Tab-separated table of C-alpha atoms and ligand atoms in Angstrom:
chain	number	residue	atom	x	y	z
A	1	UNK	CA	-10.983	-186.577	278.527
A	2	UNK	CA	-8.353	-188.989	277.335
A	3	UNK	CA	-5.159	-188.475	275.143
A	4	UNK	CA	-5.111	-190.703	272.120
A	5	UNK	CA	-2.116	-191.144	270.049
A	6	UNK	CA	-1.184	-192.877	266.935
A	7	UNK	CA	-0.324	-196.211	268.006
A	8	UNK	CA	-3.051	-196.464	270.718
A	9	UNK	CA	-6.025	-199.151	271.177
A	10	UNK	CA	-8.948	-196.957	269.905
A	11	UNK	CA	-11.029	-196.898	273.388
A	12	UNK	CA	-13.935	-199.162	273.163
A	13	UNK	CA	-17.708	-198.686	273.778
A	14	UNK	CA	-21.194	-199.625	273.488
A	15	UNK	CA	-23.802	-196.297	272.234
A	16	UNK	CA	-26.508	-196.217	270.411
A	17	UNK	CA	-26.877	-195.215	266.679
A	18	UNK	CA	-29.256	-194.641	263.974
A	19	UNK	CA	-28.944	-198.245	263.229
A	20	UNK	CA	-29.093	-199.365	267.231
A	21	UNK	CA	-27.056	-200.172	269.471
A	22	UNK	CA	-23.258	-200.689	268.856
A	23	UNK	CA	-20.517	-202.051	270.668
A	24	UNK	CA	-17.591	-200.192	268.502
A	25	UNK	CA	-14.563	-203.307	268.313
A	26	UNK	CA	-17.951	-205.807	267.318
A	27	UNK	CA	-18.677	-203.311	265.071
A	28	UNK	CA	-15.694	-203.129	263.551
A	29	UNK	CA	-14.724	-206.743	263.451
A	30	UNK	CA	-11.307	-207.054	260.742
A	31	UNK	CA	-12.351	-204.506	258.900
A	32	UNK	CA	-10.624	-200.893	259.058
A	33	UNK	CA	-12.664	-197.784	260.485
A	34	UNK	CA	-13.242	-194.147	260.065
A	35	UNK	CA	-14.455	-193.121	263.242
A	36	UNK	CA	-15.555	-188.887	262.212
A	37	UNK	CA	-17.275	-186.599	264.230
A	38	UNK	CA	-19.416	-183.550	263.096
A	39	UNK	CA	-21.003	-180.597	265.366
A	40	UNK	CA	-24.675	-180.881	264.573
A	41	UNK	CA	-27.477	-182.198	262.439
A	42	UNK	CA	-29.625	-180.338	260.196
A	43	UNK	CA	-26.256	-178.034	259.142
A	44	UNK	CA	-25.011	-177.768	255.825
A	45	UNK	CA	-21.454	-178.457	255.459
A	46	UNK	CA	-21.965	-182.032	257.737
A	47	UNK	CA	-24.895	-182.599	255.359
A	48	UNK	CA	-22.734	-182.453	252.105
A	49	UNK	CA	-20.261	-184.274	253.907
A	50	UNK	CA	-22.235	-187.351	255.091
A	51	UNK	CA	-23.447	-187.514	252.151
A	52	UNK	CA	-19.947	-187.540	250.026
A	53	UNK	CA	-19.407	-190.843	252.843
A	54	UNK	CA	-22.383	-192.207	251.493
A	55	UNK	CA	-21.886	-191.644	247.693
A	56	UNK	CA	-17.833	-193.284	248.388
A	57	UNK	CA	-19.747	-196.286	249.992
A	58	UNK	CA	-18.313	-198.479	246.948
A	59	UNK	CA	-14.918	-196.872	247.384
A	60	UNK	CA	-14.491	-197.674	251.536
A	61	UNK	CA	-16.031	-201.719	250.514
A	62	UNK	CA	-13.006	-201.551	248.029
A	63	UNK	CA	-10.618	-200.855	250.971
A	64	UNK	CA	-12.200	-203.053	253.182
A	65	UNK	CA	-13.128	-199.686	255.231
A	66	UNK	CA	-16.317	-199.497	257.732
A	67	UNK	CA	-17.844	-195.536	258.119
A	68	UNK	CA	-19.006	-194.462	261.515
A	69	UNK	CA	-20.283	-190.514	261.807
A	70	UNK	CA	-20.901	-188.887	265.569
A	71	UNK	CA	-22.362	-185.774	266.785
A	72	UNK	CA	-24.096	-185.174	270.135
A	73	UNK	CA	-27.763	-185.021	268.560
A	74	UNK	CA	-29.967	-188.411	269.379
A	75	UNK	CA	-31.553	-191.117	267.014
A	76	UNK	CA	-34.467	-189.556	266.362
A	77	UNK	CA	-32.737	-186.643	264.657
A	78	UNK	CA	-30.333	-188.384	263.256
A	79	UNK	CA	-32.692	-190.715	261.482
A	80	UNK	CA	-34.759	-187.829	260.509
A	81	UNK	CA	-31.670	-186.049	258.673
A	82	UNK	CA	-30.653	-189.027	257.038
A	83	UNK	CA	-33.485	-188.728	255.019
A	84	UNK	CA	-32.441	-184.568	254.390
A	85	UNK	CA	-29.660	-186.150	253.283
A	86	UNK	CA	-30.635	-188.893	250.782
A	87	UNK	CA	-32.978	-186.232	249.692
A	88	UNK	CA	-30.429	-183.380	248.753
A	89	UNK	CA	-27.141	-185.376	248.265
A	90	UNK	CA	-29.241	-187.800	245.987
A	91	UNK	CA	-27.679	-191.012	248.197
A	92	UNK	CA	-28.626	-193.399	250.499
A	93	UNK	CA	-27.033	-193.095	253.980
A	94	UNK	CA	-26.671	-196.578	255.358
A	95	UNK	CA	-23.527	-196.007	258.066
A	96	UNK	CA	-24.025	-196.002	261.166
A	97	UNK	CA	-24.814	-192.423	262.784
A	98	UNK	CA	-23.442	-192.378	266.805
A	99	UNK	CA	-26.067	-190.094	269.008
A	100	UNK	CA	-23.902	-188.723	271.781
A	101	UNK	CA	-26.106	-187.331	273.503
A	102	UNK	CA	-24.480	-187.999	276.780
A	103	UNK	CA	-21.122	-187.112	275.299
A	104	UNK	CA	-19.513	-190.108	276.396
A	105	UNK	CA	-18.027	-191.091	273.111
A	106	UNK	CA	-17.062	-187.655	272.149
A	107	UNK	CA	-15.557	-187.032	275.726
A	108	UNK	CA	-13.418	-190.512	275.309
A	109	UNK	CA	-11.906	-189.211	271.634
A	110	UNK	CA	-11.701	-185.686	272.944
A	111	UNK	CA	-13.695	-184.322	270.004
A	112	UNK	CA	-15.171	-181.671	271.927
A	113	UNK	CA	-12.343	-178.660	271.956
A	114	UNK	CA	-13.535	-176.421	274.375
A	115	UNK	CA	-12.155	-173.178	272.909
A	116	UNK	CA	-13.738	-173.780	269.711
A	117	UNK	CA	-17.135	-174.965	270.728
A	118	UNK	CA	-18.317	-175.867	274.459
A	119	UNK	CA	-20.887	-178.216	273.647
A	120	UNK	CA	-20.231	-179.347	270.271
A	121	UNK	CA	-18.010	-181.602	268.529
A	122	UNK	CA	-15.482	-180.691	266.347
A	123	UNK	CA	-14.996	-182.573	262.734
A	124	UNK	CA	-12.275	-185.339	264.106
A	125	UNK	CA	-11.097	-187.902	262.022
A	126	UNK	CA	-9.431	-191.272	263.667
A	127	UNK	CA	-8.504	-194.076	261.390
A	128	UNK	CA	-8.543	-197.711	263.040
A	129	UNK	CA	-6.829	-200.487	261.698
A	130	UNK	CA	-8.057	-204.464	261.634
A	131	UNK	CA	-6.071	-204.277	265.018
A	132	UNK	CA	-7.829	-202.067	266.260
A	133	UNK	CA	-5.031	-199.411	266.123
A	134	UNK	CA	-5.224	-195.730	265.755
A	135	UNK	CA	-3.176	-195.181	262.409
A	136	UNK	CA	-4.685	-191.426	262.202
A	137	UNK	CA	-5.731	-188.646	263.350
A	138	UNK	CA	-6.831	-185.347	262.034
A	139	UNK	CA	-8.458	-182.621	263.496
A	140	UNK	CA	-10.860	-180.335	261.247
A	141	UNK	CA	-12.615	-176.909	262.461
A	142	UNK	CA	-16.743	-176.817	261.985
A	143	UNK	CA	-16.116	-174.294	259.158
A	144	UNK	CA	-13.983	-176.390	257.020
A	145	UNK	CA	-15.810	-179.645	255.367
A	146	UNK	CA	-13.832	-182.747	254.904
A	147	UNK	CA	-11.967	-183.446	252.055
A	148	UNK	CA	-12.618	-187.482	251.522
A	149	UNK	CA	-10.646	-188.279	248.385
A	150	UNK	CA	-7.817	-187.541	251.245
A	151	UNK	CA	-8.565	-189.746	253.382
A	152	UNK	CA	-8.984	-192.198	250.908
A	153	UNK	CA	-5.678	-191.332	249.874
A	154	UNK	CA	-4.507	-191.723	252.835
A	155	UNK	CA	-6.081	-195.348	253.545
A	156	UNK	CA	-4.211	-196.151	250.608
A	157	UNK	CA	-1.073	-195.217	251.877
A	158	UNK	CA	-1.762	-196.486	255.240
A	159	UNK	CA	-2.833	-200.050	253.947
A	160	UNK	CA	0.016	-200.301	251.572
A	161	UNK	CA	3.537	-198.923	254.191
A	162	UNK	CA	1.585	-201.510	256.689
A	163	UNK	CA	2.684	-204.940	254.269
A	164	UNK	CA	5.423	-203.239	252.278
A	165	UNK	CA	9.112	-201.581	253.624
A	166	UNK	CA	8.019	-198.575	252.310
A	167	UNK	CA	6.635	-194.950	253.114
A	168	UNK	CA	4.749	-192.099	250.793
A	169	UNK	CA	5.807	-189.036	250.014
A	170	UNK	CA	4.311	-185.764	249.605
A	171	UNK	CA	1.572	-185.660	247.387
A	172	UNK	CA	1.854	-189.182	246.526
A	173	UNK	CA	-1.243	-190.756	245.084
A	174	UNK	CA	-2.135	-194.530	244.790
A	175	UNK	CA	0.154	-195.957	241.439
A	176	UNK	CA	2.885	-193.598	242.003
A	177	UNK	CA	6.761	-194.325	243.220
A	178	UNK	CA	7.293	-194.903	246.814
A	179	UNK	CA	10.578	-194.182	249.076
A	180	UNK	CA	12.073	-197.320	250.683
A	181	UNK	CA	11.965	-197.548	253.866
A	182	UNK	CA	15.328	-196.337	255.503
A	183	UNK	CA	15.483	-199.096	257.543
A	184	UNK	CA	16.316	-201.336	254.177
A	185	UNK	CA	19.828	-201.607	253.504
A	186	UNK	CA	20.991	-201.727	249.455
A	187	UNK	CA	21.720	-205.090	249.916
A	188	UNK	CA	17.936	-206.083	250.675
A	189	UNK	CA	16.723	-203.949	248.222
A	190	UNK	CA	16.591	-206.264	245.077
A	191	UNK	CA	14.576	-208.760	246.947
A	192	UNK	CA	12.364	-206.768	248.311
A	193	UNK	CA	11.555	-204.182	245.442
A	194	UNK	CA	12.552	-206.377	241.744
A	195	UNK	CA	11.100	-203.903	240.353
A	196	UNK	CA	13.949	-201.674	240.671
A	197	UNK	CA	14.644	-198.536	241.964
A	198	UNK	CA	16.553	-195.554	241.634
A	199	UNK	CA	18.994	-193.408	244.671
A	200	UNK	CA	18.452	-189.513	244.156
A	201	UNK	CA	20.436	-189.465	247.676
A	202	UNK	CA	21.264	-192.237	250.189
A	203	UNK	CA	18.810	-192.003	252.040
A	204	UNK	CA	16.233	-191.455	248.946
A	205	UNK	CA	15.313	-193.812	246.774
A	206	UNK	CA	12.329	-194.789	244.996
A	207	UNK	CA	10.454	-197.550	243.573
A	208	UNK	CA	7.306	-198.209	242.080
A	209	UNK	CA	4.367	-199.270	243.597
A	210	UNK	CA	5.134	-202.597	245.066
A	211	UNK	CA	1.549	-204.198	245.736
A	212	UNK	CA	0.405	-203.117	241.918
B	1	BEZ	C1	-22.192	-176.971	259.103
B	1	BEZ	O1	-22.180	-178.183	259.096
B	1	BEZ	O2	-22.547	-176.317	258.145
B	1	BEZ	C2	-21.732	-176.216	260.319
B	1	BEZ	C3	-21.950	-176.755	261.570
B	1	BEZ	C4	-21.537	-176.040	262.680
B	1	BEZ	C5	-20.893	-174.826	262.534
B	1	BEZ	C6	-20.661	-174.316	261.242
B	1	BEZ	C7	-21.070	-175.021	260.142
């Protein structure tokens, strides 16, 4: 097992996958990744789930995202539950499905958590940027599906605080105001933000969306 942190290199490797063999940085080239891990095949929740991947396909192109699913079943069951999937979700699965049989993937993101589940993987989440840098990570238990409109949400927020002086707060949703950085003094803030902005405190202020 190996600690990853936000910040890290996300650990390369070469598996196969329902759509052959994949070296993971190749793979991802400049794009950003999701790299998500689910315990089995042929289960419901990760059924509804890859399939809610699939239906956002247009969504993840938008943000220049590439999908990449995991669980320790092989190719041959994977490609026979995509087609469970296309069939019940009503989409067409064409990300890449990792077959971990071996577990060396899973064992190198620590998705298997031993106290939940010996053998399978838990429903990880690591988000990769063009850098190949781990800008996320979120841990889900087999019981609870995904929620992806949140992680789309927070691509967005992730894509915009890394070209902008700026961080989101709670709840914030893409088109909404934005705190300013604390590391921007008052002085920089008219160039920076001409949009304006407004100080509830010192240390918070708001502007509006800068890259709209
Ligand atoms: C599911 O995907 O439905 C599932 C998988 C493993 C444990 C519980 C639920």
């Amino acid at each position: 097992m190996s600690v990853i942190r936000l910040g890290d290199t996300a650990p390369n490797f070469t598996t196969q996958s329902s759509l052959g063999e994949i070296n993971f940085h190749e793979w991802l080239g400049d794009s950003w990744g999701i790299l998500f891990s689910h315990p089995a095949d042929y289960t419901p929740v990760c059924t509804t789930e890859l399939g809610t991947v699939a239906k956002y396909k247009s969504e993840f192109e938008k943000r220049n995202v590439k999908t990449i699913a995991l669980s320790v079943d092989g190719v041959s069951s994977h490609q026979g539950w995509i087609k469970d999937i296309n069939e019940t979700q009503n989409t067409e699965v064409d990300f890449p499905i990792i077959a971990d049989e071996d577990k060396k993937v899973s064992t190198l993101y620590d998705m298997i958590h031993p106290n939940a589940d010996n053998n399978l993987t838990v429903r990880s989440v690591f988000i990769i940027d063009p850098d190949k840098k781990v800008k996320l990570i979120i841990v889900y238990p087999a019981s609870t599906g995904r929620n992806f409109e949140e992680l789309l949400r927070v691509i967005d927020s992730l894509q915009l605080t890394a070209y902008h002086k700026v961080a989101t707060p709670a709840n914030w949703k893409n088109g909404e105001d934005c705190v300013i950085s604390p590391a921007v003094s008052n002085e920089q803030i008219p160039e920076l933000f001409p949009k304006g902005h407004k100080e509830v405190k010192p240390y918070l202020r708001l502007t509006p969306q800068p890259n709209l």
